[in-house]
Short mmCIF file of C-alpha atoms in Angstrom, two decimals:
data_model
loop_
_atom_site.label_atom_id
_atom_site.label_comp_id
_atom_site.label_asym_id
_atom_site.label_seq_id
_atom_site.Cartn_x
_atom_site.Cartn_y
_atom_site.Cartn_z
CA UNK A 1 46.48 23.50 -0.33
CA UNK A 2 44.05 20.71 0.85
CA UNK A 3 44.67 17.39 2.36
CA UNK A 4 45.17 14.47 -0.21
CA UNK A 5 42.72 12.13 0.76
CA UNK A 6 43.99 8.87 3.23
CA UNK A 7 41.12 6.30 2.05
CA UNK A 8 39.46 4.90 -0.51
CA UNK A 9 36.63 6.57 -1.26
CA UNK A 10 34.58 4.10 -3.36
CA UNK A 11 35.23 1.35 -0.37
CA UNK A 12 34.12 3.73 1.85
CA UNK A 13 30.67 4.37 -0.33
CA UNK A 14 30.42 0.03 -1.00
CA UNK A 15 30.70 -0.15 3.00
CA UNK A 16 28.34 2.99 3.30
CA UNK A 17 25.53 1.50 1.10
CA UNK A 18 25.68 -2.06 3.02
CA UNK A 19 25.13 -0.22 6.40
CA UNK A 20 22.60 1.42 4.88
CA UNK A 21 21.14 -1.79 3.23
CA UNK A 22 21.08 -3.77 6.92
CA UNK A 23 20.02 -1.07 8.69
CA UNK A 24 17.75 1.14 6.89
CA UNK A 25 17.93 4.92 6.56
CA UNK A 26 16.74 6.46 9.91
CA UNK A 27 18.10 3.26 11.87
CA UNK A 28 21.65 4.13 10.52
CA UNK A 29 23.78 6.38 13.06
CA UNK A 30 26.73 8.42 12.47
CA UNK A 31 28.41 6.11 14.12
CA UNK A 32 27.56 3.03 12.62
CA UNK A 33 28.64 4.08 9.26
CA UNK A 34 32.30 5.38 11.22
CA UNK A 35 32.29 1.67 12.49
CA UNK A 36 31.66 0.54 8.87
CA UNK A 37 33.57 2.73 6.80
CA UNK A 38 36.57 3.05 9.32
CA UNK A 39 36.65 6.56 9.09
CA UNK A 40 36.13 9.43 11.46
CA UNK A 41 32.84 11.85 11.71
CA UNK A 42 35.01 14.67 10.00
CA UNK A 43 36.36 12.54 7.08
CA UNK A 44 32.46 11.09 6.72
CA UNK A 45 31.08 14.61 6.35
CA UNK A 46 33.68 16.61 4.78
CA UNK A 47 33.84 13.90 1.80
CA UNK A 48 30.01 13.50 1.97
CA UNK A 49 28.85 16.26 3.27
CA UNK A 50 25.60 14.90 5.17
CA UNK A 51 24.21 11.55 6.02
CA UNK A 52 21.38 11.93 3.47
CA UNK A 53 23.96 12.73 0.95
CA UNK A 54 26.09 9.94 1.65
CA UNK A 55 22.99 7.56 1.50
CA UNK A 56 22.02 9.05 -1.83
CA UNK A 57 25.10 8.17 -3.33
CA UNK A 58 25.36 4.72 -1.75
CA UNK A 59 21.60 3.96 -3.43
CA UNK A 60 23.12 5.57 -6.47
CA UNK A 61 25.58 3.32 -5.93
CA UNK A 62 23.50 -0.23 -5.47
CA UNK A 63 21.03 1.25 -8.34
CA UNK A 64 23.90 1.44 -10.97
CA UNK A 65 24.98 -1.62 -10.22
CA UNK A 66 22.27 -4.20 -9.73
CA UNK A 67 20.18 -2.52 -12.86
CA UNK A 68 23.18 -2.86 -14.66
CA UNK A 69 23.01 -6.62 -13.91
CA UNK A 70 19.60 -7.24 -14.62
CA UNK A 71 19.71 -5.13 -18.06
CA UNK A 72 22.64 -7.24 -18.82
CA UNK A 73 20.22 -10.90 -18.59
CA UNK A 74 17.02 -9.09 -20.09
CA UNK A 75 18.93 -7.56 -23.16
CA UNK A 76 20.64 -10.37 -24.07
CA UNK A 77 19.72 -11.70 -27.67
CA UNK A 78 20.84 -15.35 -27.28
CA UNK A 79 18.24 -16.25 -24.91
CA UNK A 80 14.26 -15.94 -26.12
CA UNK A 81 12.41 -13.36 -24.20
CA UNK A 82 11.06 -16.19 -21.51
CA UNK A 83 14.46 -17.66 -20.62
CA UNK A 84 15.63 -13.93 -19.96
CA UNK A 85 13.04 -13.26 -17.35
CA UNK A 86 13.50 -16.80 -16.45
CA UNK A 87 17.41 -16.10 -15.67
CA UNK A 88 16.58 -13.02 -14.00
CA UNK A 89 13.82 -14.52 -11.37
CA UNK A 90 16.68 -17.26 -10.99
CA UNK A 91 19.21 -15.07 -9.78
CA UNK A 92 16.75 -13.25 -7.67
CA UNK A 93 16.10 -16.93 -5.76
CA UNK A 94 20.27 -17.03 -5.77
CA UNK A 95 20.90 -13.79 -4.43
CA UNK A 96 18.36 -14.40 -1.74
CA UNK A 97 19.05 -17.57 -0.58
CA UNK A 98 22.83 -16.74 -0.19
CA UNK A 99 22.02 -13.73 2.07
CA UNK A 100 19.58 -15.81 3.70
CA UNK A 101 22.77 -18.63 4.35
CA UNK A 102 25.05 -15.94 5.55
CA UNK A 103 22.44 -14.74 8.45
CA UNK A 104 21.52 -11.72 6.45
CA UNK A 105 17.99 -10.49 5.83
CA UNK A 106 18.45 -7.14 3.83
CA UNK A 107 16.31 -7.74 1.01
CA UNK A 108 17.06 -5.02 -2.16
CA UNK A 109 18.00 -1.77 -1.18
CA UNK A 110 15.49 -0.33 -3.61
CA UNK A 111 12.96 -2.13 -2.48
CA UNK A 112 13.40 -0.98 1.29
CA UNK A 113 14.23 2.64 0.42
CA UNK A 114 10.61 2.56 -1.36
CA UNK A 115 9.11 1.10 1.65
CA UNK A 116 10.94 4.02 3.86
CA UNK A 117 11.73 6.78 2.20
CA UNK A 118 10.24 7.21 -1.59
CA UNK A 119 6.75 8.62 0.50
CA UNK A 120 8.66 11.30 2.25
CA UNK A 121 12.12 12.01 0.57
CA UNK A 122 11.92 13.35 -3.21
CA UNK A 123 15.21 13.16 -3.97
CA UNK A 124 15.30 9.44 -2.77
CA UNK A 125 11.59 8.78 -4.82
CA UNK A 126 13.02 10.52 -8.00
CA UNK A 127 15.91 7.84 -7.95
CA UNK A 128 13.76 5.20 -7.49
CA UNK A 129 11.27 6.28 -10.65
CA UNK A 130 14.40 6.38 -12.37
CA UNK A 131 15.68 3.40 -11.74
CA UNK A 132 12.15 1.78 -12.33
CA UNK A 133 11.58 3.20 -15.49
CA UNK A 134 15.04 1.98 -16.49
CA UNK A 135 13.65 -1.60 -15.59
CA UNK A 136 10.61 -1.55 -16.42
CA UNK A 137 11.89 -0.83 -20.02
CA UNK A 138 13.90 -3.83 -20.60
CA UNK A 139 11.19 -5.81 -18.71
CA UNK A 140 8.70 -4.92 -21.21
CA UNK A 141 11.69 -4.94 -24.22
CA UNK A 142 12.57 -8.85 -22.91
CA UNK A 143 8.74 -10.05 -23.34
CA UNK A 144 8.28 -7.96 -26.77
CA UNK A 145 10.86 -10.59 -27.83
CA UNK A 146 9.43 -13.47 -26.36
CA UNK A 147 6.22 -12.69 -28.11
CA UNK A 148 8.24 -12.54 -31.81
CA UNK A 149 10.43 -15.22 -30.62
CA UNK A 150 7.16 -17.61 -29.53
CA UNK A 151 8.56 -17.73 -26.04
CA UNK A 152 6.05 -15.75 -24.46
CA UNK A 153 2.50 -16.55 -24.90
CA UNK A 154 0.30 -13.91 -22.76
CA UNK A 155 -1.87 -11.56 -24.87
CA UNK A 156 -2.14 -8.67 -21.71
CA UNK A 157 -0.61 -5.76 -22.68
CA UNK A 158 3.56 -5.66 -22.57
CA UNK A 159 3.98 -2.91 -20.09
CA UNK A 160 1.45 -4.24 -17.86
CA UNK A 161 3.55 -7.73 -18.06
CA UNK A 162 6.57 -5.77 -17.09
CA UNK A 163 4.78 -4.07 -14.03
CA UNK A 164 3.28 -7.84 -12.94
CA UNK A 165 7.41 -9.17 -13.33
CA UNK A 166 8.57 -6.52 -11.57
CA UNK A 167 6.42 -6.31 -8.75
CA UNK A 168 6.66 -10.11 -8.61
CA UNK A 169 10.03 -9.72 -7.65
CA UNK A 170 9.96 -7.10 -5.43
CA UNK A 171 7.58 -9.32 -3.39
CA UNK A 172 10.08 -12.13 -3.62
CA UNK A 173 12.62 -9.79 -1.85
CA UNK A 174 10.33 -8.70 0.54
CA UNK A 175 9.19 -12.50 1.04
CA UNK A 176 12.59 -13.40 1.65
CA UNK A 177 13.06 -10.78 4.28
CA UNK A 178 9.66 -11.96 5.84
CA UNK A 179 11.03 -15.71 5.92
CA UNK A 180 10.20 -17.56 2.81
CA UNK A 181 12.29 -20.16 1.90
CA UNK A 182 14.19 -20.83 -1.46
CA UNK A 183 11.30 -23.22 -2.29
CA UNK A 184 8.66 -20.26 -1.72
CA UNK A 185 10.79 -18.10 -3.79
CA UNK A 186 11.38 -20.31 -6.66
CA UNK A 187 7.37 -20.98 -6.78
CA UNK A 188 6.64 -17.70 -7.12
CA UNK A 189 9.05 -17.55 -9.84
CA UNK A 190 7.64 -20.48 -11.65
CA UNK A 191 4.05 -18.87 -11.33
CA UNK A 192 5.03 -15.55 -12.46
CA UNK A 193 6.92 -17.85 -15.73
CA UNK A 194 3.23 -19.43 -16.34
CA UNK A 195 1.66 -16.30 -16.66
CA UNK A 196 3.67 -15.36 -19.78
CA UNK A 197 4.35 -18.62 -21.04
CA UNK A 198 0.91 -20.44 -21.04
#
């Protein structure tokens, strides 16, 4: 009969995926994610199995749910097209300055586990297309209806609007990480807003 597990596993995974997130893959020890989880090198690998198995369930784990966020501003029909990509680059700016104010510099975990891993590590880069393609779809579904709805201007193509948001913000997050300030940020955002909107 086996052991009923002692822990929370999904705690364990949240605390996992921000070691991971601070640190980076191949800077993350064993024993930093014992120290963060709480648990011992036995319970780490006989619930995870491995450390890249762990980590591929923590990005699973930040994918699901910032995406889910950001699908929930892009597809939502009360706002024109522009003010959805508008809220979205806004809570970018947020969610950067308040790391920033608590003395943390992680960035997106997406965005670093490109930078790392997506080169080297196919089950890591076949995540990450995933998750892309995901966004880039509501990206390009979010300025479709700013062009019915008059909000968004821009005659270049609607995908290749989507890829221009999308790597605008990735550059924000790696900005941030770099040093930029919420003033940087939110100029960025404001020039990435003119090129749809005039």
């Amino acid at each position: 009969m086996a052991r009923p597990r002692t822990f929370d596993e999904e705690r364990a995974l949240a605390a996992a995926m921000h070691t991971f997130w601070e640190k980076g893959y191949e800077a993350t020890s064993t024993q930093d994610l014992c120290e963060a989880t709480g648990l011992g090198r036995s319970s780490i690998y006989n619930t995870f199995k491995s450390k890249h198995d762990l980590f591929a369930r923590a990005l699973a784990h930040y994918i699901e749910t910032t995406t889910a966020a950001q699908l929930a501003v892009l597809e939502d029909v009360r706002l024109s097209g522009a003010e959805r990509i508008r809220v979205l680059l806004g809570r970018v700016v947020e969610g950067e300055a308040e790391r920033r104010a608590q003395g943390r510099h992680a960035g997106c975990l997406t965005v670093n586990t490109t930078v790392e891993l997506a080169g080297r590590d196919a089950r890591a880069a076949q995540m990450l297309e995933r998750d892309t393609a995901r966004r880039l779809a509501a990206l390009r579904g979010a300025i479709e209806a700013g062009r019915r709805d008059g909000s968004i201007v821009s005659s270049r193509d609607a995908g290749a609007l989507a890829r221009f948001v999308n790597a605008a913000i990735g550059g924000m997050r790696v900005s941030s990480q770099g040093g930029a300030d919420r003033a940087a940020l939110e100029a960025i955002a404001e020039v990435t807003m003119d090129a749809l909107t005039r």
